[in-house]
Structures are given as C-alpha cells and as structure tokens.
C-alpha cells in the first residue's frame, strides 16, 4: 500500500477552502483532531497543573502527555523536554541562560542557513559579552553547507554551535552530526533547530548528537507551541534558571510563565496525527512515527522530483540551490519580476506561497537574491498532491 494522500486530506477540513497550500513554512494546515483536542482542552482543563481540583489534575496529565509525545518525536527523554509559547522565545531564554558561558575569549559558530530564531539570540549575547562569532557558509551553486569547514570554524575556544537541521527556505540539510562531534571535542554545545526538518525527517537526538533540539509545532500542523529537548536532562539543573519560580527544577527552569494546557493537548494530538499518517503503522508512538514519516518521505521524494521538473520547464525561472541532501522545500526567482508580485499573481490563482520569511533571510542576503527582488518559496506538505504541483506550473507559465 502506498501513501494515501486522499485519506490524509480528508482529515484536514481547511483544505475545503479551494486554495492550493504550498506554504507550509508559515505553518501547515491544522488537522480536525488537533482542533477538537484544543477545544476540549479549553473546556476541561485549568490554568494551573497544581491544586486539588479535577481540572488541575487534567492539566497535569496534559502537560505530562505533551512532554512524552515531544520526546517520542525526537527519540529523547521526557524529563529533558521544555515547553513554551514558541521556539523563538525558548531559544532566546536558552541564550540568556547560557550567556555566562559565552563571554570574552570564547567563540560561537552560526550558520547562514539558519532561521533568525536560531541566530538573533546568540548574536545578542555575543555583542553583549564579547564572544567571537564565526559563520558556516554555503556553496553558492547548490546551497549545500560543506561539512569540512566545521573543522576550521570550531576551534579550541568554541563554546556553542547553532545549526539548523534543514533550511526552511532552500531545503538544504547540513551535517549536524559532524558539527556536533567536533564541538564536543572542544567541550562545547550544539543547538540544532529542527523547525524546517519536522515532519519531513524522523528526528533522532542521539543520532544528531545535538545537546538541544528546538521544535515548532505549527511546522507539522500543531498549535502555537514550541519545545526544546535536552539530550541530557540533568544539564538543565546545571545552567542558570530563567523561571519566575526560585525553586524550579529540571525543565521548569526554562519555562517562563504558565502553560496553555489546551494548546498542549493539541500538541500531543498533532504528534499522534503524524504517527498515523500511514494507516499501517502499529506499535509504540515512536515506531508509528518511524513508519509514517518514512512513508511520507517516499511519497515526497517522487512528488518533489515532479515539482523540480515542473519548475525547470518555466521560462525565466531560476531555482536557488540544488542540495543533494534536503527536505522538499525550494525557493526560486522569476526573471524581471519581484518576488512579491510573483506571489501575488499565484495568490490570484488561489495558490499560497511564501514571499519573504518573517525576520528576513541572511541566506538570501548573502546570495544577493534579496538585492534582485527576493525569492518565492514553496514546500510540500503531507496533503500536497501531484495535481496541485501541475496547477502551480500552469500558473507560473502564465505569468506576465
């Protein structure tokens, strides 16, 4: 049995709006089960997971279940899961907590591929305390990030590497494990941002050898919730606490403010949705995730090949980067047209794309693309069909 995209589409009511959604970078469409879980959570949970009221007890169970689900998603330990309003806020709090390690005489390695959420907090800390910043660059033609450069970039004074698991703009997936192994040799840490990678790849925190993995639930159709997963949960008690609770322990030390328990209920359901993308999936949630995401990858491999064939047939269209290891996301330019105009013309045809990421793109700046009018980004989702790709091709070929 092949991946049943029609069955998956039937689980997402918002697909009935008549649009073609090729813009998962701004959030995948929300499954009906997630919406119902959030609604039920608001009706039945409390705003606190402490106390004797039954609603508080339900909130406590929701919080525990959410941490277990996130741990299953990355193959981690629930004790190492930190939950918050979004990954950008969590990464900012993490940077503040680690700031004492990143002072004058130390080094930070950042990546041109990374989203601003995993760049700006570290730059602020470096500017404030004098840490030296070095940049991992990409090859202009392919947008691949050569792994050999980590040997030179990560020197004896390096204390932290911040690196994406996959670019949400050009799709390139750098060698996180190579960078992690190198920075561990000099006693540093690696923070991997999986915003672009989920749900396209089965994330394994041990295989990545990352110290921290950042996640954003909207990237796979979940609610507005972010997470950090620490490979070693004990590390949380060895860094300064950001919590308003002076007695906070473990993950609570980076959880500033209260939780939205209804959204956490939707978070768990969204990961269960991923685990059920392939109806043949059985066993533990992690086992079901492995089969379902592998099935989705096989489907996307064929669909993305078709997408590239369609784009290559459009006169005047230039694809930015063709990395060999990637997720099914691609950016392109159209000769003589600003990206905003291209996106607007596609929107007139009821095709949703992305023109300009929130916070901009250092990668497109470095490549000079933004100087020439920017780029349009499209990506596949679990509900994307071949017919929709063909409609994109027709709309692009009709551009004037």
GROMACS .gro file of C-alpha atoms in nm:
model
  400
    1UNK     CA    1   0.000   0.000   0.000
    2UNK     CA    2   0.134   0.344  -0.095
    3UNK     CA    3   0.097   0.668   0.099
    4UNK     CA    4  -0.274   0.757   0.092
    5UNK     CA    5  -0.277   1.133   0.043
    6UNK     CA    6  -0.653   1.135  -0.015
    7UNK     CA    7  -0.711   0.983   0.330
    8UNK     CA    8  -0.479   1.241   0.490
    9UNK     CA    9  -0.654   1.529   0.312
   10UNK     CA   10  -0.987   1.407   0.447
   11UNK     CA   11  -0.858   1.466   0.800
   12UNK     CA   12  -0.793   1.838   0.739
   13UNK     CA   13  -1.118   2.036   0.695
   14UNK     CA   14  -0.948   2.365   0.598
   15UNK     CA   15  -0.843   2.208   0.266
   16UNK     CA   16  -1.200   2.274   0.158
   17UNK     CA   17  -1.126   2.644   0.110
   18UNK     CA   18  -1.043   2.597  -0.258
   19UNK     CA   19  -0.680   2.704  -0.225
   20UNK     CA   20  -0.362   2.515  -0.306
   21UNK     CA   21  -0.144   2.541   0.004
   22UNK     CA   22   0.226   2.530  -0.085
   23UNK     CA   23   0.328   2.749   0.209
   24UNK     CA   24   0.397   2.511   0.499
   25UNK     CA   25   0.690   2.732   0.611
   26UNK     CA   26   0.435   2.966   0.772
   27UNK     CA   27   0.253   2.673   0.933
   28UNK     CA   28   0.093   2.357   0.797
   29UNK     CA   29  -0.283   2.327   0.799
   30UNK     CA   30  -0.431   2.200   1.125
   31UNK     CA   31  -0.598   1.855   1.131
   32UNK     CA   32  -0.950   1.834   1.266
   33UNK     CA   33  -0.836   1.610   1.553
   34UNK     CA   34  -0.597   1.882   1.674
   35UNK     CA   35  -0.868   2.149   1.665
   36UNK     CA   36  -1.102   1.925   1.863
   37UNK     CA   37  -0.832   1.844   2.119
   38UNK     CA   38  -0.763   2.213   2.177
   39UNK     CA   39  -1.134   2.290   2.210
   40UNK     CA   40  -1.183   2.007   2.459
   41UNK     CA   41  -0.875   2.119   2.649
   42UNK     CA   42  -1.012   2.470   2.695
   43UNK     CA   43  -1.339   2.329   2.828
   44UNK     CA   44  -1.195   2.075   3.069
   45UNK     CA   45  -0.853   2.193   3.192
   46UNK     CA   46  -0.742   2.455   3.440
   47UNK     CA   47  -0.483   2.732   3.400
   48UNK     CA   48  -0.270   2.554   3.657
   49UNK     CA   49  -0.149   2.196   3.691
   50UNK     CA   50  -0.129   2.223   4.069
   51UNK     CA   51  -0.413   2.204   4.318
   52UNK     CA   52  -0.683   1.956   4.411
   53UNK     CA   53  -0.950   2.050   4.159
   54UNK     CA   54  -1.013   1.781   3.892
   55UNK     CA   55  -0.944   2.037   3.617
   56UNK     CA   56  -0.597   2.099   3.763
   57UNK     CA   57  -0.533   1.726   3.767
   58UNK     CA   58  -0.632   1.710   3.400
   59UNK     CA   59  -0.390   1.994   3.323
   60UNK     CA   60  -0.113   1.799   3.496
   61UNK     CA   61  -0.188   1.494   3.282
   62UNK     CA   62  -0.196   1.707   2.966
   63UNK     CA   63   0.144   1.857   3.050
   64UNK     CA   64   0.297   1.516   3.116
   65UNK     CA   65   0.147   1.367   2.798
   66UNK     CA   66   0.278   1.657   2.587
   67UNK     CA   67   0.633   1.607   2.713
   68UNK     CA   68   0.616   1.234   2.645
   69UNK     CA   69   0.485   1.299   2.292
   70UNK     CA   70   0.761   1.551   2.211
   71UNK     CA   71   1.021   1.310   2.348
   72UNK     CA   72   0.883   1.038   2.120
   73UNK     CA   73   0.907   1.274   1.823
   74UNK     CA   74   1.284   1.314   1.864
   75UNK     CA   75   1.377   0.992   2.046
   76UNK     CA   76   1.454   1.180   2.366
   77UNK     CA   77   1.375   1.173   2.738
   78UNK     CA   78   1.052   1.343   2.857
   79UNK     CA   79   1.249   1.485   3.153
   80UNK     CA   80   1.453   1.686   2.902
   81UNK     CA   81   1.154   1.849   2.729
   82UNK     CA   82   1.098   2.221   2.783
   83UNK     CA   83   0.769   2.366   2.656
   84UNK     CA   84   0.684   2.727   2.581
   85UNK     CA   85   0.487   2.969   2.361
   86UNK     CA   86   0.714   2.918   2.058
   87UNK     CA   87   1.064   2.806   1.977
   88UNK     CA   88   1.191   3.162   1.921
   89UNK     CA   89   1.108   3.258   2.279
   90UNK     CA   90   1.257   2.935   2.414
   91UNK     CA   91   1.581   2.984   2.218
   92UNK     CA   92   1.603   3.341   2.349
   93UNK     CA   93   1.565   3.217   2.708
   94UNK     CA   94   1.821   2.945   2.645
   95UNK     CA   95   2.068   3.201   2.512
   96UNK     CA   96   2.022   3.415   2.822
   97UNK     CA   97   2.075   3.114   3.044
   98UNK     CA   98   2.394   3.015   2.863
   99UNK     CA   99   2.528   3.371   2.842
  100UNK     CA  100   2.775   3.320   3.128
  101UNK     CA  101   2.949   3.056   2.912
  102UNK     CA  102   2.977   3.286   2.611
  103UNK     CA  103   3.192   3.574   2.726
  104UNK     CA  104   3.508   3.744   2.602
  105UNK     CA  105   3.759   3.495   2.464
  106UNK     CA  106   3.501   3.234   2.366
  107UNK     CA  107   3.358   3.154   2.025
  108UNK     CA  108   3.014   3.095   1.873
  109UNK     CA  109   2.955   2.935   1.532
  110UNK     CA  110   2.638   3.033   1.348
  111UNK     CA  111   2.501   2.926   1.010
  112UNK     CA  112   2.383   3.120   0.704
  113UNK     CA  113   2.119   2.851   0.654
  114UNK     CA  114   1.952   2.915   0.987
  115UNK     CA  115   1.624   3.087   1.052
  116UNK     CA  116   1.662   3.408   1.253
  117UNK     CA  117   1.522   3.244   1.566
  118UNK     CA  118   1.845   3.044   1.599
  119UNK     CA  119   2.069   3.337   1.509
  120UNK     CA  120   1.947   3.660   1.671
  121UNK     CA  121   1.959   3.541   2.037
  122UNK     CA  122   2.318   3.423   2.002
  123UNK     CA  123   2.426   3.742   1.827
  124UNK     CA  124   2.277   3.949   2.109
  125UNK     CA  125   2.471   3.750   2.366
  126UNK     CA  126   2.793   3.775   2.162
  127UNK     CA  127   2.754   4.151   2.124
  128UNK     CA  128   2.682   4.195   2.491
  129UNK     CA  129   2.964   3.982   2.631
  130UNK     CA  130   3.226   3.989   2.358
  131UNK     CA  131   3.214   3.632   2.224
  132UNK     CA  132   3.366   3.594   1.878
  133UNK     CA  133   3.118   3.488   1.606
  134UNK     CA  134   3.215   3.279   1.305
  135UNK     CA  135   2.982   3.181   1.020
  136UNK     CA  136   2.934   2.849   0.844
  137UNK     CA  137   2.878   2.934   0.477
  138UNK     CA  138   2.706   2.760   0.187
  139UNK     CA  139   2.819   2.684  -0.167
  140UNK     CA  140   2.660   2.941  -0.395
  141UNK     CA  141   2.556   2.699  -0.669
  142UNK     CA  142   2.399   2.425  -0.457
  143UNK     CA  143   2.332   2.598  -0.121
  144UNK     CA  144   2.490   2.295   0.044
  145UNK     CA  145   2.692   2.355   0.360
  146UNK     CA  146   3.026   2.173   0.328
  147UNK     CA  147   3.099   1.972   0.641
  148UNK     CA  148   3.475   2.015   0.609
  149UNK     CA  149   3.454   2.376   0.723
  150UNK     CA  150   3.348   2.278   1.077
  151UNK     CA  151   3.699   2.152   1.149
  152UNK     CA  152   3.833   2.503   1.093
  153UNK     CA  153   3.542   2.703   1.232
  154UNK     CA  154   3.513   2.513   1.560
  155UNK     CA  155   3.838   2.591   1.738
  156UNK     CA  156   3.954   2.536   2.096
  157UNK     CA  157   3.764   2.840   2.225
  158UNK     CA  158   3.430   2.746   2.066
  159UNK     CA  159   3.158   2.704   2.326
  160UNK     CA  160   2.849   2.679   2.110
  161UNK     CA  161   2.734   2.590   1.759
  162UNK     CA  162   2.382   2.684   1.647
  163UNK     CA  163   2.283   2.493   1.335
  164UNK     CA  164   1.963   2.414   1.150
  165UNK     CA  165   1.870   2.054   1.076
  166UNK     CA  166   1.723   2.174   0.744
  167UNK     CA  167   1.671   2.513   0.582
  168UNK     CA  168   1.304   2.617   0.554
  169UNK     CA  169   1.399   2.837   0.258
  170UNK     CA  170   1.619   2.631   0.024
  171UNK     CA  171   1.574   2.288   0.182
  172UNK     CA  172   1.943   2.210   0.241
  173UNK     CA  173   2.012   1.971   0.530
  174UNK     CA  174   2.364   2.021   0.672
  175UNK     CA  175   2.568   1.758   0.858
  176UNK     CA  176   2.462   1.832   1.214
  177UNK     CA  177   2.638   1.523   1.346
  178UNK     CA  178   2.976   1.633   1.206
  179UNK     CA  179   2.947   1.975   1.371
  180UNK     CA  180   2.826   1.822   1.697
  181UNK     CA  181   3.111   1.572   1.718
  182UNK     CA  182   3.363   1.848   1.652
  183UNK     CA  183   3.227   2.095   1.909
  184UNK     CA  184   3.208   1.820   2.171
  185UNK     CA  185   3.580   1.756   2.120
  186UNK     CA  186   3.650   2.108   2.248
  187UNK     CA  187   3.393   2.097   2.528
  188UNK     CA  188   3.118   2.297   2.358
  189UNK     CA  189   2.747   2.254   2.291
  190UNK     CA  190   2.538   2.222   1.976
  191UNK     CA  191   2.185   2.360   1.947
  192UNK     CA  192   2.001   2.213   1.646
  193UNK     CA  193   1.692   2.389   1.513
  194UNK     CA  194   1.450   2.131   1.369
  195UNK     CA  195   1.191   2.391   1.264
  196UNK     CA  196   1.249   2.310   0.897
  197UNK     CA  197   1.308   1.938   0.939
  198UNK     CA  198   0.984   1.830   1.106
  199UNK     CA  199   0.783   1.647   0.980
  200UNK     CA  200   0.998   1.569   0.676
  201UNK     CA  201   1.254   1.360   0.863
  202UNK     CA  202   1.249   1.125   1.158
  203UNK     CA  203   1.450   1.326   1.408
  204UNK     CA  204   1.680   1.131   1.638
  205UNK     CA  205   1.853   1.344   1.901
  206UNK     CA  206   2.107   1.070   1.970
  207UNK     CA  207   2.192   1.025   1.604
  208UNK     CA  208   2.232   1.401   1.562
  209UNK     CA  209   2.440   1.409   1.880
  210UNK     CA  210   2.287   1.751   1.945
  211UNK     CA  211   2.275   1.880   2.301
  212UNK     CA  212   1.948   2.064   2.238
  213UNK     CA  213   1.688   2.027   1.963
  214UNK     CA  214   1.438   2.308   1.904
  215UNK     CA  215   1.091   2.233   1.765
  216UNK     CA  216   0.792   2.435   1.648
  217UNK     CA  217   0.456   2.256   1.644
  218UNK     CA  218   0.298   2.471   1.368
  219UNK     CA  219   0.558   2.330   1.127
  220UNK     CA  220   0.370   1.996   1.133
  221UNK     CA  221   0.014   2.125   1.183
  222UNK     CA  222   0.021   2.163   1.560
  223UNK     CA  223  -0.084   2.462   1.772
  224UNK     CA  224   0.136   2.761   1.854
  225UNK     CA  225   0.371   2.579   2.092
  226UNK     CA  226   0.748   2.545   2.091
  227UNK     CA  227   0.977   2.293   2.257
  228UNK     CA  228   1.340   2.242   2.344
  229UNK     CA  229   1.460   1.886   2.401
  230UNK     CA  230   1.781   1.835   2.600
  231UNK     CA  231   1.969   1.515   2.526
  232UNK     CA  232   2.093   1.512   2.888
  233UNK     CA  233   1.805   1.624   3.116
  234UNK     CA  234   2.050   1.670   3.406
  235UNK     CA  235   2.209   1.959   3.215
  236UNK     CA  236   1.900   2.169   3.292
  237UNK     CA  237   1.995   2.179   3.660
  238UNK     CA  238   2.349   2.294   3.576
  239UNK     CA  239   2.255   2.616   3.395
  240UNK     CA  240   2.106   2.938   3.540
  241UNK     CA  241   1.730   2.929   3.577
  242UNK     CA  242   1.505   3.166   3.380
  243UNK     CA  243   1.193   3.066   3.571
  244UNK     CA  244   0.994   3.302   3.793
  245UNK     CA  245   0.984   3.016   4.045
  246UNK     CA  246   1.301   3.030   4.258
  247UNK     CA  247   1.258   2.660   4.342
  248UNK     CA  248   1.218   2.540   3.981
  249UNK     CA  249   1.389   2.215   3.891
  250UNK     CA  250   1.468   2.046   3.561
  251UNK     CA  251   1.271   2.165   3.259
  252UNK     CA  252   1.078   2.417   3.469
  253UNK     CA  253   1.396   2.625   3.489
  254UNK     CA  254   1.347   2.739   3.127
  255UNK     CA  255   0.966   2.752   3.130
  256UNK     CA  256   0.894   3.120   3.188
  257UNK     CA  257   0.533   3.187   3.285
  258UNK     CA  258   0.242   2.944   3.271
  259UNK     CA  259   0.140   2.686   3.012
  260UNK     CA  260  -0.153   2.693   2.772
  261UNK     CA  261  -0.282   2.346   2.857
  262UNK     CA  262  -0.542   2.336   2.583
  263UNK     CA  263  -0.270   2.403   2.327
  264UNK     CA  264  -0.054   2.133   2.487
  265UNK     CA  265  -0.342   1.891   2.441
  266UNK     CA  266  -0.341   1.982   2.072
  267UNK     CA  267   0.037   1.937   2.063
  268UNK     CA  268   0.008   1.574   2.174
  269UNK     CA  269  -0.270   1.511   1.924
  270UNK     CA  270  -0.068   1.666   1.640
  271UNK     CA  271   0.219   1.425   1.706
  272UNK     CA  272  -0.028   1.138   1.715
  273UNK     CA  273  -0.156   1.264   1.379
  274UNK     CA  274   0.197   1.242   1.238
  275UNK     CA  275   0.230   0.891   1.378
  276UNK     CA  276  -0.089   0.793   1.195
  277UNK     CA  277  -0.006   0.934   0.852
  278UNK     CA  278   0.038   0.575   0.734
  279UNK     CA  279  -0.262   0.370   0.844
  280UNK     CA  280  -0.043   0.058   0.853
  281UNK     CA  281   0.156   0.199   1.145
  282UNK     CA  282   0.150  -0.012   1.462
  283UNK     CA  283   0.340  -0.038   1.789
  284UNK     CA  284   0.467   0.242   2.010
  285UNK     CA  285   0.424   0.603   1.908
  286UNK     CA  286   0.793   0.622   1.814
  287UNK     CA  287   0.758   0.310   1.598
  288UNK     CA  288   0.448   0.452   1.431
  289UNK     CA  289   0.629   0.779   1.368
  290UNK     CA  290   0.914   0.593   1.204
  291UNK     CA  291   0.687   0.410   0.960
  292UNK     CA  292   0.462   0.707   0.888
  293UNK     CA  293   0.741   0.957   0.828
  294UNK     CA  294   0.932   0.706   0.614
  295UNK     CA  295   0.617   0.656   0.408
  296UNK     CA  296   0.573   1.034   0.378
  297UNK     CA  297   0.936   1.070   0.268
  298UNK     CA  298   0.889   0.812  -0.008
  299UNK     CA  299   0.580   0.999  -0.127
  300UNK     CA  300   0.755   1.336  -0.111
  301UNK     CA  301   1.062   1.208  -0.296
  302UNK     CA  302   0.851   1.133  -0.602
  303UNK     CA  303   0.641   1.448  -0.566
  304UNK     CA  304   0.942   1.675  -0.522
  305UNK     CA  305   1.108   1.528  -0.831
  306UNK     CA  306   0.793   1.618  -1.022
  307UNK     CA  307   0.795   1.969  -0.868
  308UNK     CA  308   1.150   2.027  -0.988
  309UNK     CA  309   1.061   1.905  -1.338
  310UNK     CA  310   0.767   2.147  -1.344
  311UNK     CA  311   0.980   2.441  -1.225
  312UNK     CA  312   1.256   2.363  -1.475
  313UNK     CA  313   1.006   2.395  -1.760
  314UNK     CA  314   0.910   2.753  -1.669
  315UNK     CA  315   1.090   3.009  -1.885
  316UNK     CA  316   1.289   3.263  -1.683
  317UNK     CA  317   1.257   3.074  -1.354
  318UNK     CA  318   1.575   3.004  -1.157
  319UNK     CA  319   1.583   2.758  -0.869
  320UNK     CA  320   1.806   2.868  -0.581
  321UNK     CA  321   2.029   2.579  -0.477
  322UNK     CA  322   2.003   2.212  -0.553
  323UNK     CA  323   2.141   2.039  -0.246
  324UNK     CA  324   2.169   1.662  -0.264
  325UNK     CA  325   2.058   1.619   0.099
  326UNK     CA  326   1.744   1.819   0.158
  327UNK     CA  327   1.381   1.850   0.260
  328UNK     CA  328   1.109   1.909  -0.004
  329UNK     CA  329   1.128   2.288   0.008
  330UNK     CA  330   1.259   2.512  -0.271
  331UNK     CA  331   1.295   2.882  -0.346
  332UNK     CA  332   1.308   3.041  -0.690
  333UNK     CA  333   1.317   3.371  -0.876
  334UNK     CA  334   1.143   3.474  -1.197
  335UNK     CA  335   1.335   3.700  -1.433
  336UNK     CA  336   1.204   4.056  -1.447
  337UNK     CA  337   0.955   4.013  -1.160
  338UNK     CA  338   0.975   4.097  -0.791
  339UNK     CA  339   0.902   3.800  -0.566
  340UNK     CA  340   0.610   3.983  -0.407
  341UNK     CA  341   0.449   4.025  -0.748
  342UNK     CA  342   0.501   3.657  -0.835
  343UNK     CA  343   0.343   3.553  -0.504
  344UNK     CA  344   0.053   3.792  -0.563
  345UNK     CA  345  -0.010   3.653  -0.912
  346UNK     CA  346  -0.007   3.299  -0.772
  347UNK     CA  347  -0.246   3.408  -0.498
  348UNK     CA  348  -0.480   3.537  -0.768
  349UNK     CA  349  -0.482   3.176  -0.892
  350UNK     CA  350  -0.558   3.064  -0.533
  351UNK     CA  351  -0.211   2.920  -0.479
  352UNK     CA  352  -0.049   3.004  -0.147
  353UNK     CA  353   0.330   3.052  -0.145
  354UNK     CA  354   0.578   3.241   0.073
  355UNK     CA  355   0.750   3.561  -0.033
  356UNK     CA  356   0.975   3.693   0.242
  357UNK     CA  357   1.022   3.499   0.563
  358UNK     CA  358   0.947   3.660   0.899
  359UNK     CA  359   1.269   3.825   1.013
  360UNK     CA  360   1.416   3.815   0.663
  361UNK     CA  361   1.678   3.573   0.539
  362UNK     CA  362   2.051   3.612   0.592
  363UNK     CA  363   2.099   3.335   0.335
  364UNK     CA  364   1.917   3.522   0.058
  365UNK     CA  365   2.102   3.839   0.161
  366UNK     CA  366   2.437   3.659   0.134
  367UNK     CA  367   2.347   3.514  -0.207
  368UNK     CA  368   2.241   3.858  -0.333
  369UNK     CA  369   1.889   3.734  -0.407
  370UNK     CA  370   1.717   3.998  -0.195
  371UNK     CA  371   1.904   4.270  -0.385
  372UNK     CA  372   1.736   4.146  -0.703
  373UNK     CA  373   1.380   4.135  -0.574
  374UNK     CA  374   1.374   3.838  -0.338
  375UNK     CA  375   1.257   3.481  -0.385
  376UNK     CA  376   0.936   3.281  -0.370
  377UNK     CA  377   0.942   2.971  -0.150
  378UNK     CA  378   0.720   2.667  -0.193
  379UNK     CA  379   0.715   2.346   0.004
  380UNK     CA  380   0.536   2.016   0.012
  381UNK     CA  381   0.310   1.908   0.297
  382UNK     CA  382   0.156   1.573   0.394
  383UNK     CA  383  -0.154   1.677   0.199
  384UNK     CA  384   0.010   1.806  -0.124
  385UNK     CA  385  -0.091   1.633  -0.447
  386UNK     CA  386   0.060   1.598  -0.794
  387UNK     CA  387  -0.237   1.785  -0.942
  388UNK     CA  388  -0.158   2.084  -0.722
  389UNK     CA  389   0.200   2.088  -0.846
  390UNK     CA  390   0.072   2.085  -1.204
  391UNK     CA  391  -0.155   2.383  -1.124
  392UNK     CA  392   0.147   2.569  -0.988
  393UNK     CA  393   0.332   2.504  -1.312
  394UNK     CA  394   0.042   2.635  -1.522
  395UNK     CA  395   0.013   2.950  -1.309
  396UNK     CA  396   0.386   3.017  -1.333
  397UNK     CA  397   0.389   2.965  -1.708
  398UNK     CA  398   0.108   3.220  -1.741
  399UNK     CA  399   0.297   3.496  -1.558
  400UNK     CA  400   0.338   3.821  -1.750
   0.00000   0.00000   0.00000
